[in-house]
Amino acid sequence: MPMDDYQAIVVRNPDHRVVALYGDLDAASMPALEAELFCQLTESDLPLVVSLDGVAFCDTGCLRSLLQAARHADAVGCRIAFCCRLEDLLRVLRDGRITHHLGIWPTIEEAVRAVLRP
């Protein structure tokens, strides 16, 4: 898979789900990204972790999509957390001033612990 091709891999566990995102999050991938996240938030109230570690690029439209997913999760009562270790992407998230709206953890394991906490 070329790195710029968007892909979402979903792993379902008994007590949570993980969506690992790969490739470029841009105007071309935004409809698929939004559809995947909103599908996950609609089909189950199990906590959701979104891994951004495979993301090569993220534009402002997709930043809004991530923020909208977090807000939708709150509205439907689904716990959501994001994980990211990529400094370049973390800088984009900080520059977009949305890090304080998203629970961002350095690893999937830490994000899972965060969403499973009572």
mmCIF file of C-alpha atoms in Angstrom:
data_model
loop_
_atom_site.group_PDB
_atom_site.id
_atom_site.type_symbol
_atom_site.label_atom_id
_atom_site.label_comp_id
_atom_site.label_asym_id
_atom_site.label_seq_id
_atom_site.Cartn_x
_atom_site.Cartn_y
_atom_site.Cartn_z
ATOM 1 C CA MET A 1 0.000 0.000 0.000
ATOM 2 C CA PRO A 2 1.495 3.380 -0.920
ATOM 3 C CA MET A 3 1.721 5.547 2.199
ATOM 4 C CA ASP A 4 -0.603 8.201 0.782
ATOM 5 C CA ASP A 5 -3.498 5.729 0.354
ATOM 6 C CA TYR A 6 -5.953 6.066 3.217
ATOM 7 C CA GLN A 7 -6.837 2.923 5.127
ATOM 8 C CA ALA A 8 -8.672 2.228 8.381
ATOM 9 C CA ILE A 9 -8.237 -1.078 10.174
ATOM 10 C CA VAL A 10 -10.751 -1.889 12.900
ATOM 11 C CA VAL A 11 -9.967 -4.282 15.733
ATOM 12 C CA ARG A 12 -12.906 -5.273 17.908
ATOM 13 C CA ASN A 13 -12.221 -6.444 21.445
ATOM 14 C CA PRO A 14 -14.795 -7.573 24.016
ATOM 15 C CA ASP A 15 -14.610 -4.276 25.943
ATOM 16 C CA HIS A 16 -13.357 -1.712 23.379
ATOM 17 C CA ARG A 17 -12.535 -1.098 19.716
ATOM 18 C CA VAL A 18 -9.453 0.305 18.010
ATOM 19 C CA VAL A 19 -9.475 2.064 14.643
ATOM 20 C CA ALA A 20 -5.948 2.383 13.258
ATOM 21 C CA LEU A 21 -5.666 5.029 10.541
ATOM 22 C CA TYR A 22 -3.006 4.901 7.813
ATOM 23 C CA GLY A 23 -1.942 7.168 4.972
ATOM 24 C CA ASP A 24 -3.005 10.709 4.149
ATOM 25 C CA LEU A 25 -5.990 12.319 5.844
ATOM 26 C CA ASP A 26 -6.961 14.900 3.248
ATOM 27 C CA ALA A 27 -9.898 16.022 1.111
ATOM 28 C CA ALA A 28 -9.801 12.767 -0.861
ATOM 29 C CA SER A 29 -9.951 10.555 2.238
ATOM 30 C CA MET A 30 -12.182 12.768 4.413
ATOM 31 C CA PRO A 31 -15.522 11.177 3.376
ATOM 32 C CA ALA A 32 -14.201 7.671 4.126
ATOM 33 C CA LEU A 33 -12.647 8.837 7.415
ATOM 34 C CA GLU A 34 -15.874 10.461 8.572
ATOM 35 C CA ALA A 35 -17.954 7.464 7.484
ATOM 36 C CA GLU A 36 -15.703 5.045 9.382
ATOM 37 C CA LEU A 37 -15.610 7.056 12.604
ATOM 38 C CA PHE A 38 -19.333 7.793 12.643
ATOM 39 C CA CYS A 39 -20.120 4.166 11.775
ATOM 40 C CA GLN A 40 -18.027 3.023 14.735
ATOM 41 C CA LEU A 41 -19.748 5.522 17.029
ATOM 42 C CA THR A 42 -23.186 4.511 15.799
ATOM 43 C CA GLU A 43 -22.865 0.735 15.758
ATOM 44 C CA SER A 44 -21.700 0.307 19.356
ATOM 45 C CA ASP A 45 -21.257 2.194 22.596
ATOM 46 C CA LEU A 46 -18.073 0.266 23.401
ATOM 47 C CA PRO A 47 -15.187 2.680 24.024
ATOM 48 C CA LEU A 48 -13.261 3.625 20.898
ATOM 49 C CA VAL A 49 -9.546 4.291 20.465
ATOM 50 C CA VAL A 50 -8.370 5.965 17.260
ATOM 51 C CA SER A 51 -4.701 5.399 16.461
ATOM 52 C CA LEU A 52 -3.080 8.116 14.375
ATOM 53 C CA ASP A 53 0.379 6.529 14.351
ATOM 54 C CA GLY A 54 0.059 5.459 10.705
ATOM 55 C CA VAL A 55 -1.004 8.881 9.435
ATOM 56 C CA ALA A 56 1.434 10.436 6.962
ATOM 57 C CA PHE A 57 -0.422 13.742 6.484
ATOM 58 C CA CYS A 58 -3.476 15.419 8.014
ATOM 59 C CA ASP A 59 -5.111 18.540 6.595
ATOM 60 C CA THR A 60 -7.377 20.953 8.461
ATOM 61 C CA GLY A 61 -10.548 19.392 7.095
ATOM 62 C CA CYS A 62 -9.635 16.064 8.623
ATOM 63 C CA LEU A 63 -8.664 17.779 11.882
ATOM 64 C CA ARG A 64 -12.252 19.024 11.974
ATOM 65 C CA SER A 65 -13.458 15.489 11.246
ATOM 66 C CA LEU A 66 -11.531 14.151 14.257
ATOM 67 C CA LEU A 67 -12.941 16.915 16.428
ATOM 68 C CA GLN A 68 -16.479 16.246 15.180
ATOM 69 C CA ALA A 69 -16.049 12.546 15.944
ATOM 70 C CA ALA A 70 -14.989 13.376 19.507
ATOM 71 C CA ARG A 71 -17.980 15.674 19.941
ATOM 72 C CA HIS A 72 -20.337 13.068 18.467
ATOM 73 C CA ALA A 73 -18.901 10.448 20.837
ATOM 74 C CA ASP A 74 -19.689 12.740 23.776
ATOM 75 C CA ALA A 75 -23.208 13.325 22.459
ATOM 76 C CA VAL A 76 -23.964 9.602 22.166
ATOM 77 C CA GLY A 77 -22.201 8.652 25.404
ATOM 78 C CA CYS A 78 -19.313 6.743 23.839
ATOM 79 C CA ARG A 79 -15.866 7.140 25.363
ATOM 80 C CA ILE A 80 -13.216 7.973 22.768
ATOM 81 C CA ALA A 81 -9.464 8.512 22.944
ATOM 82 C CA PHE A 82 -6.808 9.114 20.335
ATOM 83 C CA CYS A 83 -3.210 7.942 20.346
ATOM 84 C CA CYS A 84 -0.288 9.413 18.483
ATOM 85 C CA ARG A 85 3.483 9.330 18.864
ATOM 86 C CA LEU A 86 4.303 11.217 15.669
ATOM 87 C CA GLU A 87 5.800 14.591 16.577
ATOM 88 C CA ASP A 88 4.939 16.157 13.209
ATOM 89 C CA LEU A 89 1.281 15.164 13.539
ATOM 90 C CA LEU A 90 1.158 16.213 17.198
ATOM 91 C CA ARG A 91 2.468 19.619 16.108
ATOM 92 C CA VAL A 92 -0.333 19.873 13.514
ATOM 93 C CA LEU A 93 -2.884 18.944 16.195
ATOM 94 C CA ARG A 94 -1.437 21.562 18.565
ATOM 95 C CA ASP A 95 -1.261 24.208 15.837
ATOM 96 C CA GLY A 96 -4.887 23.448 14.984
ATOM 97 C CA ARG A 97 -5.690 24.096 18.647
ATOM 98 C CA ILE A 98 -7.677 20.914 19.037
ATOM 99 C CA THR A 99 -5.438 18.897 21.350
ATOM 100 C CA HIS A 100 -7.331 20.145 24.397
ATOM 101 C CA HIS A 101 -10.583 18.853 22.833
ATOM 102 C CA LEU A 102 -9.185 15.395 22.106
ATOM 103 C CA GLY A 103 -7.858 12.933 24.652
ATOM 104 C CA ILE A 104 -4.496 12.148 23.027
ATOM 105 C CA TRP A 105 -2.266 9.463 24.524
ATOM 106 C CA PRO A 106 1.196 8.359 23.380
ATOM 107 C CA THR A 107 0.308 4.658 22.975
ATOM 108 C CA ILE A 108 -2.692 2.503 22.170
ATOM 109 C CA GLU A 109 -2.320 0.790 25.533
ATOM 110 C CA GLU A 110 -2.532 4.096 27.422
ATOM 111 C CA ALA A 111 -5.508 5.230 25.347
ATOM 112 C CA VAL A 112 -7.289 1.922 26.033
ATOM 113 C CA ARG A 113 -6.670 2.296 29.769
ATOM 114 C CA ALA A 114 -8.046 5.843 29.589
ATOM 115 C CA VAL A 115 -11.312 4.840 27.887
ATOM 116 C CA LEU A 116 -11.814 1.833 30.161
ATOM 117 C CA ARG A 117 -11.403 3.810 33.389
ATOM 118 C CA PRO A 118 -14.689 4.158 35.263
#
